Coordinates of N, CA and C in Angstrom, one line a residue:
X1419 N 70.2 85.5 105.0 CA 71.4 84.9 105.6 C 72.6 85.5 105.0
X1420 N 72.5 85.7 103.8 CA 73.7 86.2 103.1 C 74.1 87.6 103.5
X1421 N 73.1 88.3 103.9 CA 73.3 89.6 104.2 C 74.0 89.6 105.8
X1422 N 73.4 88.7 106.6 CA 74.2 88.6 107.9 C 75.5 88.2 107.8
X1423 N 75.8 87.2 107.0 CA 77.2 86.6 107.0 C 78.0 87.8 106.4
X1424 N 77.5 88.5 105.4 CA 78.4 89.7 105.0 C 78.7 90.7 106.0
X1425 N 77.7 90.9 106.9 CA 78.1 91.9 107.9 C 79.1 91.4 108.9
X1426 N 79.0 90.0 109.3 CA 79.9 89.2 110.0 C 81.3 89.5 109.3
X1427 N 81.4 89.1 108.1 CA 82.7 89.3 107.2 C 83.2 90.7 107.5
X1428 N 82.5 91.5 107.2 CA 82.9 93.1 107.5 C 83.3 93.4 108.9
X1429 N 82.7 92.8 109.8 CA 83.1 93.1 111.2 C 84.6 92.3 111.4
X1430 N 84.6 91.2 110.9 CA 85.9 90.5 111.0 C 87.1 91.2 110.2
X1431 N 86.8 91.9 109.1 CA 87.9 92.8 108.4 C 88.1 93.8 109.2
X1432 N 87.2 94.4 109.7 CA 87.3 95.8 110.7 C 88.3 95.4 111.7
X1433 N 88.1 94.2 112.5 CA 88.8 93.7 113.6 C 90.4 93.4 113.3
X1434 N 90.4 92.9 111.9 CA 91.8 92.6 111.4 C 92.5 94.1 111.4
X1435 N 91.9 94.8 110.7 CA 92.6 96.1 110.3 C 93.0 97.1 111.5
X1436 N 92.0 96.9 112.5 CA 92.2 97.7 113.6 C 93.2 97.2 114.8
X1437 N 93.5 95.7 114.5 CA 94.3 95.2 115.4 C 93.5 94.4 116.5
X1438 N 92.3 94.6 116.4 CA 91.5 94.0 117.5 C 91.5 92.3 117.7
X1439 N 91.7 91.9 116.4 CA 91.6 90.3 116.2 C 93.0 89.9 115.2
X1440 N 94.0 89.5 116.0 CA 95.1 88.8 115.2 C 95.0 87.3 115.4
X1441 N 94.5 86.7 114.3 CA 94.4 85.2 114.5 C 95.8 84.5 114.7
X1442 N 95.6 83.5 115.7 CA 96.7 82.7 116.1 C 97.1 81.7 115.0
X1443 N 98.1 81.0 115.1 CA 98.5 80.1 114.0 C 97.4 78.9 114.3
X1444 N 97.0 78.5 115.5 CA 95.9 77.4 115.6 C 94.6 78.0 114.9
X1445 N 94.1 79.3 115.1 CA 93.0 79.9 114.5 C 93.3 79.9 113.0
X1446 N 94.3 80.2 112.4 CA 94.5 80.1 110.9 C 94.5 78.6 110.4
X1447 N 95.0 77.7 111.1 CA 94.9 76.3 110.7 C 93.5 75.9 110.7
X1448 N 92.8 76.2 111.9 CA 91.3 75.6 111.9 C 90.6 76.4 110.8
X1449 N 90.8 77.7 110.5 CA 90.0 78.3 109.5 C 90.3 77.8 108.3
X1450 N 91.5 77.3 107.9 CA 91.7 76.7 106.6 C 90.9 75.4 106.5
X1451 N 90.8 74.7 107.6 CA 90.3 73.3 107.6 C 88.8 73.4 107.5
X1452 N 88.2 74.4 108.1 CA 86.9 74.7 108.0 C 86.5 75.2 106.6
X1453 N 87.3 76.1 106.0 CA 86.9 76.5 104.6 C 86.9 75.4 103.6
X1454 N 87.9 74.5 103.7 CA 88.1 73.4 102.9 C 86.8 72.4 103.0
X1455 N 86.4 72.3 104.3 CA 85.3 71.4 104.6 C 84.0 72.0 104.1
X1456 N 83.8 73.4 104.3 CA 82.5 74.0 103.7 C 82.7 73.9 102.2
X1457 N 83.7 74.0 101.5 CA 83.9 73.9 100.1 C 83.5 72.5 99.5
X1458 N 83.9 71.6 100.5 CA 83.4 70.0 100.0 C 81.7 70.1 100.1
X1459 N 81.3 70.8 101.1 CA 79.7 70.7 101.5 C 79.1 71.3 100.4
X1460 N 79.4 72.5 100.1 CA 78.4 73.5 99.3 C 79.4 73.7 98.0
X1461 N 79.0 73.1 96.9 CA 79.5 73.3 95.6 C 79.4 74.5 94.9
X1462 N 80.0 75.0 93.9 CA 79.7 76.2 93.0 C 78.4 76.3 92.6
X1463 N 77.7 77.4 92.5 CA 76.2 77.8 92.0 C 75.7 76.7 91.0
X1464 N 76.5 76.6 90.0 CA 76.0 76.0 88.7 C 75.8 74.3 89.0
X1465 N 76.7 74.0 90.1 CA 76.3 72.5 90.6 C 75.3 72.5 91.6
X1466 N 75.3 73.3 92.4 CA 74.1 73.3 93.6 C 72.9 73.3 93.1
X1467 N 72.7 74.4 92.0 CA 71.3 74.7 91.6 C 70.9 73.4 90.7
X1468 N 71.7 72.5 90.1 CA 71.3 71.4 89.4 C 70.8 70.1 90.3
X1469 N 71.1 70.4 91.7 CA 70.7 69.1 92.6 C 69.3 69.1 92.9
X1470 N 68.8 68.1 93.3 CA 67.4 68.0 93.9 C 67.5 68.6 95.1
X1471 N 66.5 69.2 95.6 CA 66.3 70.2 96.9 C 66.8 69.2 98.1
X1472 N 66.4 67.9 98.2 CA 66.9 67.1 99.4 C 68.5 67.0 99.4
X1473 N 69.0 67.0 98.3 CA 70.6 66.9 98.3 C 71.1 68.4 98.6
X1474 N 70.3 69.6 98.3 CA 70.8 70.8 98.6 C 70.8 71.1 100.1
X1475 N 69.8 70.6 100.6 CA 69.5 70.7 102.1 C 70.4 69.9 102.8
X1476 N 70.7 68.8 102.4 CA 71.9 67.8 103.1 C 73.1 68.6 102.9
X1477 N 73.4 69.2 101.9 CA 74.9 70.0 101.8 C 74.8 71.2 102.8
X1478 N 73.7 71.7 102.8 CA 73.7 72.9 103.8 C 73.7 72.5 105.3
X1479 N 73.2 71.5 105.7 CA 73.2 70.8 107.0 C 74.5 70.4 107.4
X1480 N 75.3 69.8 106.3 CA 76.7 69.3 106.5 C 77.6 70.7 106.7
X1481 N 77.3 71.9 106.0 CA 78.0 73.1 106.5 C 77.8 73.6 107.7
X1482 N 76.6 73.3 108.2 CA 76.3 73.6 109.6 C 77.0 72.7 110.6
X1483 N 77.2 71.5 110.4 CA 77.9 70.4 111.1 C 79.3 70.9 111.1
X1484 N 80.0 71.4 109.9 CA 81.3 71.7 109.8 C 81.6 72.9 110.8
X1485 N 80.7 73.8 110.9 CA 80.7 75.0 111.9 C 80.6 74.5 113.3
X1486 N 79.8 73.6 113.7 CA 79.6 73.2 114.8 C 80.8 72.4 115.4
X1487 N 81.3 71.6 114.5 CA 82.6 70.8 115.0 C 83.8 71.9 115.2
X1488 N 83.9 72.8 114.2 CA 85.0 73.9 114.4 C 84.9 74.5 115.6
X1489 N 83.7 74.9 115.9 CA 83.5 75.7 117.1 C 84.0 75.0 118.3
X1490 N 83.9 73.7 118.5 CA 84.3 73.0 119.6 C 85.7 73.0 119.8
X1491 N 86.5 73.4 118.7 CA 87.8 73.3 118.7 C 88.7 74.5 118.9
X1492 N 87.9 75.7 119.0 CA 88.4 77.0 119.3 C 88.0 77.9 120.2
X1493 N 88.6 78.9 120.7 CA 88.1 79.8 121.7 C 88.2 81.3 121.0
X1494 N 87.7 82.3 121.7 CA 87.8 83.7 121.4 C 87.1 84.0 120.1
X1495 N 87.9 85.0 119.5 CA 87.2 85.8 118.3 C 86.7 84.7 117.2
X1496 N 87.7 83.7 116.9 CA 87.2 82.8 116.0 C 85.9 82.1 116.2
X1497 N 85.9 81.6 117.5 CA 84.8 80.7 118.1 C 83.5 81.7 117.9
X1498 N 83.7 83.0 118.4 CA 82.6 83.9 118.4 C 82.1 84.2 116.8
X1499 N 83.0 84.3 116.0 CA 82.7 84.5 114.6 C 82.0 83.3 113.9
X1500 N 82.5 82.0 114.3 CA 81.8 80.8 113.8 C 80.5 80.6 114.6
X1501 N 80.4 80.9 115.6 CA 79.0 80.9 116.4 C 78.1 81.8 115.8
X1502 N 78.3 83.0 115.6 CA 77.5 83.9 114.8 C 77.0 83.5 113.5
X1503 N 78.0 82.8 112.7 CA 77.7 82.4 111.4 C 76.8 81.3 111.5
X1504 N 77.1 80.3 112.5 CA 76.1 79.2 112.7 C 74.7 79.7 113.0
X1505 N 74.6 80.8 113.8 CA 73.2 81.2 114.2 C 72.5 81.9 113.0
X1506 N 73.2 82.6 112.1 CA 72.8 83.0 110.9 C 72.4 82.0 109.9
X1507 N 72.7 81.0 109.9 CA 72.6 79.7 109.0 C 71.6 78.8 109.6
X1508 N 71.2 78.9 110.9 CA 70.3 78.0 111.7 C 69.0 77.8 111.0
X1509 N 68.4 78.7 110.3 CA 67.0 78.4 109.7 C 67.0 77.2 108.9
X1510 N 68.3 77.0 108.5 CA 68.4 75.6 107.6 C 67.9 74.4 108.3
X1511 N 68.2 74.4 109.6 CA 67.6 73.3 110.5 C 66.2 73.3 110.7
X1512 N 65.4 74.2 110.1 CA 64.0 74.1 110.2 C 63.3 73.8 109.0
X1513 N 64.2 73.6 107.9 CA 63.8 73.4 106.5 C 63.5 71.8 106.3
X1514 N 62.6 71.5 105.4 CA 62.5 70.0 105.1 C 62.5 70.0 103.5
X1515 N 62.8 69.0 102.9 CA 62.7 68.8 101.6 C 61.6 67.8 101.0
X1516 N 61.1 67.0 102.2 CA 60.1 66.0 101.9 C 58.7 66.5 102.3
X1517 N 57.7 65.9 101.5 CA 56.4 66.3 101.7 C 56.0 65.8 103.1
X1518 N 55.0 66.4 103.8 CA 54.6 65.9 105.2 C 53.2 66.3 105.2
X1519 N 52.4 65.4 105.9 CA 51.2 65.8 106.1 C 51.3 67.0 107.1
X1520 N 50.1 67.9 107.2 CA 50.0 69.0 108.0 C 50.0 68.7 109.4
X1521 N 51.1 69.3 110.1 CA 51.1 69.1 111.6 C 52.1 67.8 112.0
X1522 N 52.8 67.3 110.9 CA 53.4 66.1 111.0 C 54.9 66.3 110.7
X1523 N 55.4 67.5 110.7 CA 56.7 67.7 110.3 C 57.6 68.5 111.4
X1524 N 57.3 68.4 112.6 CA 57.8 68.9 113.8 C 58.1 70.7 113.6
X1525 N 57.2 71.3 112.8 CA 57.5 72.6 112.5 C 58.4 72.9 111.4
X1526 N 59.0 71.7 110.7 CA 59.8 72.0 109.6 C 59.0 72.6 108.4
X1527 N 59.7 73.4 107.6 CA 58.9 74.0 106.5 C 59.6 73.8 105.3
X1528 N 58.8 74.0 104.2 CA 59.5 74.0 102.9 C 60.0 75.3 102.4
X1529 N 61.4 75.5 102.4 CA 62.0 76.7 101.8 C 61.5 77.1 100.8
X1530 N 61.4 78.5 100.5 CA 61.1 79.0 99.1 C 62.3 78.7 98.2
X1531 N 62.3 78.5 97.0 CA 63.3 78.2 96.1 C 64.5 79.1 96.2
X1532 N 64.4 80.4 96.4 CA 65.5 81.3 96.5 C 66.2 81.4 97.8
X1533 N 65.6 80.5 98.9 CA 66.3 80.4 100.2 C 67.5 79.6 100.0
X1534 N 67.5 78.4 99.3 CA 68.6 77.7 99.0 C 69.8 78.3 98.6
X1535 N 69.5 79.2 97.5 CA 70.6 80.0 96.8 C 71.2 81.0 97.9
X1536 N 70.3 81.6 98.6 CA 70.7 82.5 99.7 C 71.6 81.8 100.8
X1537 N 71.2 80.8 101.1 CA 72.0 80.0 102.1 C 73.3 79.6 101.6
X1538 N 73.2 78.9 100.4 CA 74.5 78.6 99.6 C 75.5 79.6 99.4
X1539 N 74.9 80.8 99.0 CA 75.8 82.0 98.9 C 76.3 82.5 100.2
X1540 N 75.6 82.4 101.2 CA 76.0 82.6 102.6 C 77.4 81.9 102.9
X1541 N 77.2 80.6 102.7 CA 78.3 79.7 103.0 C 79.4 80.0 102.1
X1542 N 79.2 80.2 101.0 CA 80.5 80.7 100.1 C 81.1 82.0 100.5
X1543 N 80.3 82.9 101.1 CA 81.0 84.1 101.7 C 81.7 83.9 102.9
X1544 N 81.1 83.2 103.7 CA 81.8 82.5 104.9 C 83.2 81.9 104.4
X1545 N 83.0 81.2 103.5 CA 84.4 80.6 103.1 C 85.4 81.5 102.6
X1546 N 85.1 82.6 102.0 CA 85.8 83.6 101.6 C 86.6 84.2 102.9
X1547 N 85.7 84.4 104.0 CA 86.2 85.0 105.3 C 87.3 84.1 105.8
X1548 N 86.9 82.8 105.8 CA 87.9 81.8 106.4 C 89.1 81.7 105.7
X1549 N 89.2 82.0 104.5 CA 90.3 82.0 103.6 C 91.2 83.2 104.1
X1550 N 90.5 84.3 104.3 CA 91.1 85.5 104.8 C 91.7 85.3 106.1
X1551 N 91.1 84.7 106.9 CA 91.6 84.2 108.3 C 92.8 83.3 108.3
X1552 N 92.8 82.4 107.4 CA 93.9 81.4 107.3 C 95.1 82.2 106.7
X1553 N 95.0 83.1 106.2 CA 96.0 83.9 105.6 C 96.6 85.1 106.4
X1554 N 95.8 85.3 107.4 CA 96.2 86.6 108.2 C 97.5 86.2 108.9

């Protein structure tokens, strides 16, 4: 996930530099709001890593909800960027933190321990890019 978000961020930076994407004032405001909401959802690594898996998963799902709501309020480049970021983070929706009998979890899987950190780092990288967009 982190690699995919990094590629999206690089593409956004390239579009800023070549003038393909010039965020509007509305884009900048929405990017700032989404960045703040993502920061509230996913804490710094030393905090996140100390949380139980169920809380880490809840915070990651909250981050996806932030993106979903933001997408409903924007069009164009920012909407495309946020939609691609949501798609990159979508595997989180198939994770579970609770035990389940075989075949009774609707296909949800227990993530590997490193997958939480990867998804959280991806959200943090996304925050950085949204900060850049809001300052553009």
